[in-house]
Amino acid sequence: MGEVDLSVEVARIRMKNPVMVASGTFGYGEELADLVDLNKLGAIVVKTITLRPRLGNPPPRIVETPSGMLNSIGLQNVGLEEFVSRKMPFLRKLEIPVIVSIGGERPDDYVQLAQELSGVEGVSGLELNISCPNVKRGGMAIGVDPEETYELVWRVRMVTNLPLIVKLTPNAADVTEIARAAVDAGAEAISLVNTFLAMAVDVERRRPMLSTITGGLSGPAIRPIAVRMVWQVAQSVEVPVIGMGGIMSWRDAMEFLIVGASAVAVGTANLIDPTAPIKVIEGIESYLKRHGFSSVREVIGSLETTPKKRR
Ligand SMILES: Cc1cc2nc3c(=O)[nH]c(=O)nc-3n(C[C@H](O)[C@H](O)[C@H](O)COP(=O)(O)O)c2cc1C
């Protein structure tokens, strides 16, 4: 069997395969470098950074749920300065694109982060996290509102030439409306989904399982909803879509590619097995070979929805 071309281009970022790691589930890469050959990944998206370091929310902030997990980390991160001085020197040596996820409490934070990161060597693109459900200000509060989304993306677009990806929350009333607002304002790709606002209760103690009461649900439990949303968004915008939500195996990743995602991201699966993304890449490659495709691009958006002819 011949070779298969796994490469894709998303938001001017060339990747040798369509499998990225999702923000917040792979640290800043370095932590996992002994366990995984990072250079085999399509791209790395680092934990969302904010202007100043954040300690995140108090524990308990992770709880296992049926086929998934709830988290309320609350954007714990080292902050811009330490990220640039301590994390980038490792990241810029990688041979794969490094996408920096940024977050903030107000639009000005995102603008300043984008401005400062634009001058940093080795940053391949930005992912605007307007979808975190675990912070009081900013995050998802922006991403559920089309006007605020437009305004923020536009302001960031004005200060940077870096490839711009906007990460959406599934908690918006109509995710396609938010996607269109982001693209109209200059987003070059859309990634989705972030976690679903959710809650679990300890019935013996009659207390919430998480210190913050609510958290974000991820893992296989959300996959069918994520696939549906990616399918809808891929049909609503002209830019590439990065699909994620409960990808544990190559088969899950294929669902997203077939419904129209140009790339996928592995999240929660990394917490169980950091080599999961590598297995997903290998699985996609053998699927393509088995089905006689010469490039992964042939399969993107190849979903067949016309009814089968009756004989
Ligand atoms: C522990 C944890 C931390 C996360 N932190 C971030 C983050 O900092 N920024 C972000 O955009 N998404 C964050 N996410 C969301 C993931 O990137 C991803 O969008 C979501 O979990 C759905 O994919 P999955 O079901 O494969 O995990 C986090 C998810 C988890 C489980």
mmCIF file of C-alpha atoms and ligand atoms in Angstrom:
data_model
loop_
_atom_site.group_PDB
_atom_site.id
_atom_site.type_symbol
_atom_site.label_atom_id
_atom_site.label_comp_id
_atom_site.label_asym_id
_atom_site.label_seq_id
_atom_site.Cartn_x
_atom_site.Cartn_y
_atom_site.Cartn_z
ATOM 1 C CA MET A 1 0.000 0.000 0.000
ATOM 2 C CA GLY A 2 1.207 3.474 -0.854
ATOM 3 C CA GLU A 3 1.924 6.312 1.519
ATOM 4 C CA VAL A 4 -0.928 8.479 2.782
ATOM 5 C CA ASP A 5 -0.602 12.237 3.035
ATOM 6 C CA LEU A 6 -1.775 13.223 6.508
ATOM 7 C CA SER A 7 -0.896 16.910 6.251
ATOM 8 C CA VAL A 8 -3.424 19.695 6.672
ATOM 9 C CA GLU A 9 -3.304 23.464 6.823
ATOM 10 C CA VAL A 10 -5.399 25.313 9.357
ATOM 11 C CA ALA A 11 -5.304 29.093 9.805
ATOM 12 C CA ARG A 12 -2.061 29.344 7.751
ATOM 13 C CA ILE A 13 -0.528 26.754 10.089
ATOM 14 C CA ARG A 14 0.856 23.702 8.293
ATOM 15 C CA MET A 15 0.635 20.494 10.257
ATOM 16 C CA LYS A 16 2.082 17.123 9.253
ATOM 17 C CA ASN A 17 -1.039 15.426 10.569
ATOM 18 C CA PRO A 18 -4.439 16.667 11.772
ATOM 19 C CA VAL A 19 -4.066 15.661 15.427
ATOM 20 C CA MET A 20 -3.411 18.340 18.017
ATOM 21 C CA VAL A 21 -3.561 18.239 21.809
ATOM 22 C CA ALA A 22 -6.280 20.313 23.469
ATOM 23 C CA SER A 23 -5.464 23.257 25.722
ATOM 24 C CA GLY A 24 -5.193 22.461 29.412
ATOM 25 C CA THR A 25 -4.703 18.748 28.970
ATOM 26 C CA PHE A 26 -1.044 18.749 27.959
ATOM 27 C CA GLY A 27 0.469 21.458 30.154
ATOM 28 C CA TYR A 28 3.223 23.331 28.332
ATOM 29 C CA GLY A 29 4.477 20.195 26.608
ATOM 30 C CA GLU A 30 7.676 19.875 28.597
ATOM 31 C CA GLU A 31 5.936 17.986 31.420
ATOM 32 C CA LEU A 32 5.079 15.174 29.002
ATOM 33 C CA ALA A 33 8.198 15.185 26.843
ATOM 34 C CA ASP A 34 9.586 12.047 28.502
ATOM 35 C CA LEU A 35 6.419 10.089 27.805
ATOM 36 C CA VAL A 36 5.575 11.191 24.257
ATOM 37 C CA ASP A 37 7.554 12.149 21.179
ATOM 38 C CA LEU A 38 6.038 15.622 20.878
ATOM 39 C CA ASN A 39 7.401 16.062 17.364
ATOM 40 C CA LYS A 40 4.994 13.404 16.151
ATOM 41 C CA LEU A 41 1.969 15.574 16.979
ATOM 42 C CA GLY A 42 0.228 17.762 14.420
ATOM 43 C CA ALA A 43 0.490 20.724 16.787
ATOM 44 C CA ILE A 44 0.506 21.528 20.462
ATOM 45 C CA VAL A 45 -1.932 23.938 22.081
ATOM 46 C CA VAL A 46 -0.631 25.008 25.462
ATOM 47 C CA LYS A 47 -2.614 25.571 28.660
ATOM 48 C CA THR A 48 -4.455 28.896 28.444
ATOM 49 C CA ILE A 49 -2.269 31.707 29.709
ATOM 50 C CA THR A 50 -3.397 34.981 31.233
ATOM 51 C CA LEU A 51 -1.546 38.270 31.751
ATOM 52 C CA ARG A 52 -0.722 37.492 35.362
ATOM 53 C CA PRO A 53 -0.217 34.070 36.980
ATOM 54 C CA ARG A 54 -3.370 32.450 38.387
ATOM 55 C CA LEU A 55 -3.646 29.866 41.153
ATOM 56 C CA GLY A 56 -6.979 28.652 39.839
ATOM 57 C CA ASN A 57 -9.913 27.538 41.955
ATOM 58 C CA PRO A 58 -9.625 25.756 45.321
ATOM 59 C CA PRO A 59 -9.939 21.936 45.456
ATOM 60 C CA PRO A 60 -11.842 19.738 44.874
ATOM 61 C CA ARG A 61 -11.721 20.762 41.233
ATOM 62 C CA ILE A 62 -11.832 17.462 39.396
ATOM 63 C CA VAL A 63 -14.470 14.775 39.690
ATOM 64 C CA GLU A 64 -15.068 11.669 37.634
ATOM 65 C CA THR A 65 -18.541 11.296 36.121
ATOM 66 C CA PRO A 66 -20.104 8.596 33.919
ATOM 67 C CA SER A 67 -18.006 8.439 30.724
ATOM 68 C CA GLY A 68 -16.372 11.740 31.500
ATOM 69 C CA MET A 69 -15.128 14.191 34.067
ATOM 70 C CA LEU A 70 -15.969 17.543 35.544
ATOM 71 C CA ASN A 71 -13.257 20.120 36.109
ATOM 72 C CA SER A 72 -13.139 23.578 37.572
ATOM 73 C CA ILE A 73 -9.418 24.290 37.346
ATOM 74 C CA GLY A 74 -10.148 27.984 36.762
ATOM 75 C CA LEU A 75 -7.303 28.762 34.369
ATOM 76 C CA GLN A 76 -4.432 28.045 36.732
ATOM 77 C CA ASN A 77 -1.340 29.112 34.786
ATOM 78 C CA VAL A 78 2.094 30.697 35.074
ATOM 79 C CA GLY A 79 1.156 34.006 33.446
ATOM 80 C CA LEU A 80 2.566 35.699 30.360
ATOM 81 C CA GLU A 81 5.994 36.681 31.670
ATOM 82 C CA GLU A 82 6.963 33.260 32.981
ATOM 83 C CA PHE A 83 5.442 31.581 29.951
ATOM 84 C CA VAL A 84 7.658 33.597 27.641
ATOM 85 C CA SER A 85 10.826 33.323 29.733
ATOM 86 C CA ARG A 86 10.495 29.760 31.075
ATOM 87 C CA LYS A 87 8.195 27.793 28.768
ATOM 88 C CA MET A 88 8.863 29.188 25.297
ATOM 89 C CA PRO A 89 12.581 28.275 25.228
ATOM 90 C CA PHE A 90 11.571 24.588 25.301
ATOM 91 C CA LEU A 91 8.556 24.979 23.030
ATOM 92 C CA ARG A 92 10.364 26.897 20.286
ATOM 93 C CA LYS A 93 12.831 24.038 19.869
ATOM 94 C CA LEU A 94 10.030 21.681 18.835
ATOM 95 C CA GLU A 95 9.567 20.911 15.152
ATOM 96 C CA ILE A 96 5.791 21.257 15.381
ATOM 97 C CA PRO A 97 3.567 24.364 15.480
ATOM 98 C CA VAL A 98 3.054 25.847 18.935
ATOM 99 C CA ILE A 99 -0.343 27.409 19.418
ATOM 100 C CA VAL A 100 -0.714 29.636 22.437
ATOM 101 C CA SER A 101 -4.122 29.737 24.073
ATOM 102 C CA ILE A 102 -4.916 33.064 25.707
ATOM 103 C CA GLY A 103 -7.608 34.059 28.173
ATOM 104 C CA GLY A 104 -8.552 37.002 30.306
ATOM 105 C CA GLU A 105 -11.092 38.721 32.481
ATOM 106 C CA ARG A 106 -11.709 41.548 30.048
ATOM 107 C CA PRO A 107 -11.153 42.219 26.339
ATOM 108 C CA ASP A 108 -8.133 44.442 27.082
ATOM 109 C CA ASP A 109 -6.342 41.404 28.560
ATOM 110 C CA TYR A 110 -6.699 39.452 25.307
ATOM 111 C CA VAL A 111 -5.548 42.440 23.270
ATOM 112 C CA GLN A 112 -2.436 42.930 25.390
ATOM 113 C CA LEU A 113 -1.597 39.217 25.365
ATOM 114 C CA ALA A 114 -1.972 39.074 21.575
ATOM 115 C CA GLN A 115 0.183 42.170 21.154
ATOM 116 C CA GLU A 116 2.979 40.897 23.383
ATOM 117 C CA LEU A 117 2.967 37.356 22.007
ATOM 118 C CA SER A 118 3.168 38.661 18.449
ATOM 119 C CA GLY A 119 6.799 39.549 19.040
ATOM 120 C CA VAL A 120 7.733 36.217 20.598
ATOM 121 C CA GLU A 121 9.791 33.835 18.485
ATOM 122 C CA GLY A 122 8.320 30.377 18.065
ATOM 123 C CA VAL A 123 4.652 31.241 18.543
ATOM 124 C CA SER A 124 2.856 29.764 15.507
ATOM 125 C CA GLY A 125 -0.617 31.043 16.284
ATOM 126 C CA LEU A 126 -3.077 32.128 18.929
ATOM 127 C CA GLU A 127 -6.185 30.398 20.184
ATOM 128 C CA LEU A 128 -8.598 32.769 21.889
ATOM 129 C CA ASN A 129 -10.243 30.981 24.773
ATOM 130 C CA ILE A 130 -13.589 32.744 25.041
ATOM 131 C CA SER A 131 -15.150 29.559 26.281
ATOM 132 C CA CYS A 132 -13.886 28.694 29.774
ATOM 133 C CA PRO A 133 -16.865 27.980 32.053
ATOM 134 C CA ASN A 134 -14.774 28.122 35.236
ATOM 135 C CA VAL A 135 -13.905 31.797 35.568
ATOM 136 C CA LYS A 136 -16.134 34.531 36.934
ATOM 137 C CA ARG A 137 -15.246 37.148 34.331
ATOM 138 C CA GLY A 138 -14.212 36.825 30.691
ATOM 139 C CA GLY A 139 -14.079 33.333 29.201
ATOM 140 C CA MET A 140 -17.468 31.881 28.444
ATOM 141 C CA ALA A 141 -19.245 35.127 29.338
ATOM 142 C CA ILE A 142 -17.817 36.532 26.090
ATOM 143 C CA GLY A 143 -18.263 33.397 24.022
ATOM 144 C CA VAL A 144 -22.022 33.063 24.546
ATOM 145 C CA ASP A 145 -22.646 36.516 23.073
ATOM 146 C CA PRO A 146 -22.201 37.118 19.320
ATOM 147 C CA GLU A 147 -21.637 40.857 19.684
ATOM 148 C CA GLU A 148 -19.045 40.542 22.413
ATOM 149 C CA THR A 149 -17.347 37.786 20.420
ATOM 150 C CA TYR A 150 -17.204 39.970 17.312
ATOM 151 C CA GLU A 151 -15.865 42.948 19.248
ATOM 152 C CA LEU A 152 -13.158 40.941 21.001
ATOM 153 C CA VAL A 153 -11.958 39.057 17.928
ATOM 154 C CA TRP A 154 -11.908 42.289 15.924
ATOM 155 C CA ARG A 155 -9.825 44.075 18.550
ATOM 156 C CA VAL A 156 -7.347 41.201 18.717
ATOM 157 C CA ARG A 157 -7.237 41.000 14.907
ATOM 158 C CA MET A 158 -6.229 44.669 14.812
ATOM 159 C CA VAL A 159 -3.095 44.107 16.892
ATOM 160 C CA THR A 160 -1.688 40.856 15.536
ATOM 161 C CA ASN A 161 -0.762 39.164 12.288
ATOM 162 C CA LEU A 162 -0.455 35.791 13.968
ATOM 163 C CA PRO A 163 -2.842 33.071 12.771
ATOM 164 C CA LEU A 164 -5.986 33.450 14.845
ATOM 165 C CA ILE A 165 -8.120 30.559 16.070
ATOM 166 C CA VAL A 166 -11.197 31.201 18.187
ATOM 167 C CA LYS A 167 -12.332 28.485 20.589
ATOM 168 C CA LEU A 168 -16.050 28.284 21.136
ATOM 169 C CA THR A 169 -18.164 27.165 24.035
ATOM 170 C CA PRO A 170 -20.958 24.659 23.513
ATOM 171 C CA ASN A 171 -22.933 26.598 26.119
ATOM 172 C CA ALA A 172 -24.067 29.285 23.655
ATOM 173 C CA ALA A 173 -27.685 29.271 22.518
ATOM 174 C CA ASP A 174 -26.590 28.920 18.879
ATOM 175 C CA VAL A 175 -22.966 27.999 18.344
ATOM 176 C CA THR A 176 -23.150 28.701 14.593
ATOM 177 C CA GLU A 177 -24.074 32.325 15.285
ATOM 178 C CA ILE A 178 -21.013 32.761 17.510
ATOM 179 C CA ALA A 179 -18.825 31.034 14.900
ATOM 180 C CA ARG A 180 -20.000 33.408 12.182
ATOM 181 C CA ALA A 181 -19.412 36.434 14.413
ATOM 182 C CA ALA A 182 -15.841 35.261 15.088
ATOM 183 C CA VAL A 183 -15.133 34.653 11.393
ATOM 184 C CA ASP A 184 -16.651 37.998 10.345
ATOM 185 C CA ALA A 185 -14.285 39.660 12.802
ATOM 186 C CA GLY A 186 -11.215 37.922 11.386
ATOM 187 C CA ALA A 187 -10.914 34.451 12.929
ATOM 188 C CA GLU A 188 -8.980 32.166 10.569
ATOM 189 C CA ALA A 189 -10.191 28.955 12.182
ATOM 190 C CA ILE A 190 -12.742 27.920 14.757
ATOM 191 C CA SER A 191 -12.099 25.304 17.391
ATOM 192 C CA LEU A 192 -14.840 23.606 19.375
ATOM 193 C CA VAL A 193 -15.961 22.403 21.810
ATOM 194 C CA ASN A 194 -14.775 23.592 25.176
ATOM 195 C CA THR A 195 -16.448 21.907 28.164
ATOM 196 C CA PHE A 196 -20.158 21.877 28.954
ATOM 197 C CA LEU A 197 -21.310 23.687 32.081
ATOM 198 C CA ALA A 198 -22.292 20.887 34.442
ATOM 199 C CA MET A 199 -22.645 19.839 38.066
ATOM 200 C CA ALA A 200 -22.459 16.795 40.331
ATOM 201 C CA VAL A 201 -23.695 16.385 43.901
ATOM 202 C CA ASP A 202 -22.449 14.294 46.818
ATOM 203 C CA VAL A 203 -25.798 13.114 48.121
ATOM 204 C CA GLU A 204 -24.510 11.848 51.486
ATOM 205 C CA ARG A 205 -23.122 15.244 52.373
ATOM 206 C CA ARG A 206 -25.691 17.081 50.252
ATOM 207 C CA ARG A 207 -22.875 19.199 48.880
ATOM 208 C CA PRO A 208 -21.617 19.959 45.392
ATOM 209 C CA MET A 209 -18.709 17.731 44.341
ATOM 210 C CA LEU A 210 -16.728 20.771 43.158
ATOM 211 C CA SER A 211 -15.688 23.733 45.284
ATOM 212 C CA THR A 212 -17.066 26.033 42.616
ATOM 213 C CA ILE A 213 -20.423 24.166 42.551
ATOM 214 C CA THR A 214 -20.432 23.959 38.749
ATOM 215 C CA GLY A 215 -17.655 22.886 36.396
ATOM 216 C CA GLY A 216 -16.984 21.846 32.823
ATOM 217 C CA LEU A 217 -17.886 18.397 31.532
ATOM 218 C CA SER A 218 -15.499 16.680 29.097
ATOM 219 C CA GLY A 219 -14.774 13.172 27.818
ATOM 220 C CA PRO A 220 -16.772 10.594 25.836
ATOM 221 C CA ALA A 221 -20.030 11.714 27.496
ATOM 222 C CA ILE A 222 -20.012 14.904 25.411
ATOM 223 C CA ARG A 223 -18.803 13.454 22.105
ATOM 224 C CA PRO A 224 -22.104 13.045 20.238
ATOM 225 C CA ILE A 225 -23.084 16.623 21.067
ATOM 226 C CA ALA A 226 -19.637 17.890 20.061
ATOM 227 C CA VAL A 227 -19.823 15.994 16.751
ATOM 228 C CA ARG A 228 -23.213 17.528 16.024
ATOM 229 C CA MET A 229 -21.938 21.039 16.784
ATOM 230 C CA VAL A 230 -18.785 20.617 14.681
ATOM 231 C CA TRP A 231 -20.936 19.347 11.807
ATOM 232 C CA GLN A 232 -23.188 22.413 12.077
ATOM 233 C CA VAL A 233 -20.351 24.917 12.376
ATOM 234 C CA ALA A 234 -18.377 23.353 9.507
ATOM 235 C CA GLN A 235 -21.356 24.025 7.258
ATOM 236 C CA SER A 236 -21.853 27.575 8.531
ATOM 237 C CA VAL A 237 -18.379 29.069 8.062
ATOM 238 C CA GLU A 238 -15.784 29.139 5.294
ATOM 239 C CA VAL A 239 -12.771 28.721 7.555
ATOM 240 C CA PRO A 240 -11.372 25.410 8.850
ATOM 241 C CA VAL A 241 -12.811 23.904 12.000
ATOM 242 C CA ILE A 242 -10.820 22.069 14.669
ATOM 243 C CA GLY A 243 -13.050 19.466 16.289
ATOM 244 C CA MET A 244 -12.790 18.099 19.794
ATOM 245 C CA GLY A 245 -14.840 16.619 22.600
ATOM 246 C CA GLY A 246 -14.351 13.115 23.954
ATOM 247 C CA ILE A 247 -11.859 11.835 21.399
ATOM 248 C CA MET A 248 -10.394 8.699 22.955
ATOM 249 C CA SER A 249 -9.488 6.763 19.807
ATOM 250 C CA TRP A 250 -8.875 7.124 16.058
ATOM 251 C CA ARG A 251 -12.478 6.125 15.405
ATOM 252 C CA ASP A 252 -13.729 9.075 17.449
ATOM 253 C CA ALA A 253 -11.359 11.389 15.586
ATOM 254 C CA MET A 254 -12.629 10.059 12.251
ATOM 255 C CA GLU A 255 -16.176 11.060 13.214
ATOM 256 C CA PHE A 256 -15.083 14.670 13.542
ATOM 257 C CA LEU A 257 -13.079 14.644 10.293
ATOM 258 C CA ILE A 258 -15.926 13.068 8.347
ATOM 259 C CA VAL A 259 -18.435 15.681 9.535
ATOM 260 C CA GLY A 260 -16.122 18.459 8.388
ATOM 261 C CA ALA A 261 -13.355 19.144 10.907
ATOM 262 C CA SER A 262 -10.019 19.895 9.191
ATOM 263 C CA ALA A 263 -8.158 18.872 12.337
ATOM 264 C CA VAL A 264 -8.964 17.402 15.717
ATOM 265 C CA ALA A 265 -7.728 17.837 19.271
ATOM 266 C CA VAL A 266 -7.352 15.182 21.939
ATOM 267 C CA GLY A 267 -8.128 16.414 25.473
ATOM 268 C CA THR A 268 -9.296 14.336 28.430
ATOM 269 C CA ALA A 269 -7.766 11.172 26.910
ATOM 270 C CA ASN A 270 -4.304 12.669 27.612
ATOM 271 C CA LEU A 271 -5.008 12.548 31.341
ATOM 272 C CA ILE A 272 -5.445 8.782 31.086
ATOM 273 C CA ASP A 273 -2.783 8.074 28.461
ATOM 274 C CA PRO A 274 -0.527 10.842 27.119
ATOM 275 C CA THR A 275 0.301 8.661 24.123
ATOM 276 C CA ALA A 276 -3.376 8.670 23.068
ATOM 277 C CA PRO A 277 -2.809 11.348 20.361
ATOM 278 C CA ILE A 278 -0.035 9.234 18.778
ATOM 279 C CA LYS A 279 -2.344 6.206 18.686
ATOM 280 C CA VAL A 280 -5.034 8.388 17.115
ATOM 281 C CA ILE A 281 -2.591 9.485 14.370
ATOM 282 C CA GLU A 282 -1.589 5.880 13.639
ATOM 283 C CA GLY A 283 -5.226 4.788 13.600
ATOM 284 C CA ILE A 284 -6.242 7.538 11.175
ATOM 285 C CA GLU A 285 -3.384 6.550 8.876
ATOM 286 C CA SER A 286 -4.414 2.905 8.764
ATOM 287 C CA TYR A 287 -8.067 3.835 8.247
ATOM 288 C CA LEU A 288 -7.118 5.953 5.240
ATOM 289 C CA LYS A 289 -4.963 3.169 3.792
ATOM 290 C CA ARG A 290 -7.682 0.587 4.376
ATOM 291 C CA HIS A 291 -10.216 2.761 2.542
ATOM 292 C CA GLY A 292 -7.885 3.612 -0.324
ATOM 293 C CA PHE A 293 -7.530 7.345 0.349
ATOM 294 C CA SER A 294 -4.278 9.009 -0.628
ATOM 295 C CA SER A 295 -4.778 12.091 1.555
ATOM 296 C CA VAL A 296 -6.640 12.840 4.774
ATOM 297 C CA ARG A 297 -8.070 15.871 3.022
ATOM 298 C CA GLU A 298 -10.233 13.582 0.889
ATOM 299 C CA VAL A 299 -12.084 12.406 3.945
ATOM 300 C CA ILE A 300 -12.699 15.796 5.551
ATOM 301 C CA GLY A 301 -16.398 16.658 5.260
ATOM 302 C CA SER A 302 -17.075 13.454 3.318
ATOM 303 C CA LEU A 303 -20.215 12.654 5.311
ATOM 304 C CA GLU A 304 -22.807 10.981 3.089
ATOM 305 C CA THR A 305 -26.313 12.018 4.057
ATOM 306 C CA THR A 306 -28.412 11.178 1.003
ATOM 307 C CA PRO A 307 -30.784 8.313 1.753
ATOM 308 C CA LYS A 308 -29.750 4.891 0.479
ATOM 309 C CA LYS A 309 -31.581 3.921 -2.723
ATOM 310 C CA ARG A 310 -34.216 1.239 -2.174
ATOM 311 C CA ARG A 311 -33.859 -1.753 -4.361
HETATM 312 C C1 LIG B 1 -8.471 19.422 33.151
HETATM 313 C C2 LIG B 1 -8.874 20.248 31.948
HETATM 314 C C3 LIG B 1 -8.339 21.520 31.771
HETATM 315 C C4 LIG B 1 -8.701 22.299 30.668
HETATM 316 N N1 LIG B 1 -8.147 23.533 30.500
HETATM 317 C C5 LIG B 1 -8.440 24.264 29.395
HETATM 318 C C6 LIG B 1 -7.804 25.510 29.141
HETATM 319 O O1 LIG B 1 -6.956 25.985 29.893
HETATM 320 N N2 LIG B 1 -8.155 26.191 28.007
HETATM 321 C C7 LIG B 1 -9.068 25.703 27.110
HETATM 322 O O2 LIG B 1 -9.330 26.353 26.086
HETATM 323 N N3 LIG B 1 -9.659 24.509 27.303
HETATM 324 C C8 LIG B 1 -9.370 23.782 28.418
HETATM 325 N N4 LIG B 1 -9.971 22.560 28.597
HETATM 326 C C9 LIG B 1 -10.938 22.065 27.598
HETATM 327 C C10 LIG B 1 -10.281 21.109 26.602
HETATM 328 O O3 LIG B 1 -9.252 21.758 25.877
HETATM 329 C C11 LIG B 1 -11.338 20.565 25.598
HETATM 330 O O4 LIG B 1 -11.864 21.636 24.854
HETATM 331 C C12 LIG B 1 -12.486 19.847 26.276
HETATM 332 O O5 LIG B 1 -12.059 19.162 27.433
HETATM 333 C C13 LIG B 1 -13.217 18.866 25.336
HETATM 334 O O6 LIG B 1 -12.360 17.876 24.837
HETATM 335 P P1 LIG B 1 -12.137 16.446 25.570
HETATM 336 O O7 LIG B 1 -13.510 15.889 25.861
HETATM 337 O O8 LIG B 1 -11.346 15.633 24.608
HETATM 338 O O9 LIG B 1 -11.395 16.720 26.833
HETATM 339 C C14 LIG B 1 -9.630 21.777 29.711
HETATM 340 C C15 LIG B 1 -10.155 20.494 29.887
HETATM 341 C C16 LIG B 1 -9.802 19.718 30.976
HETATM 342 C C17 LIG B 1 -10.381 18.338 31.133
#
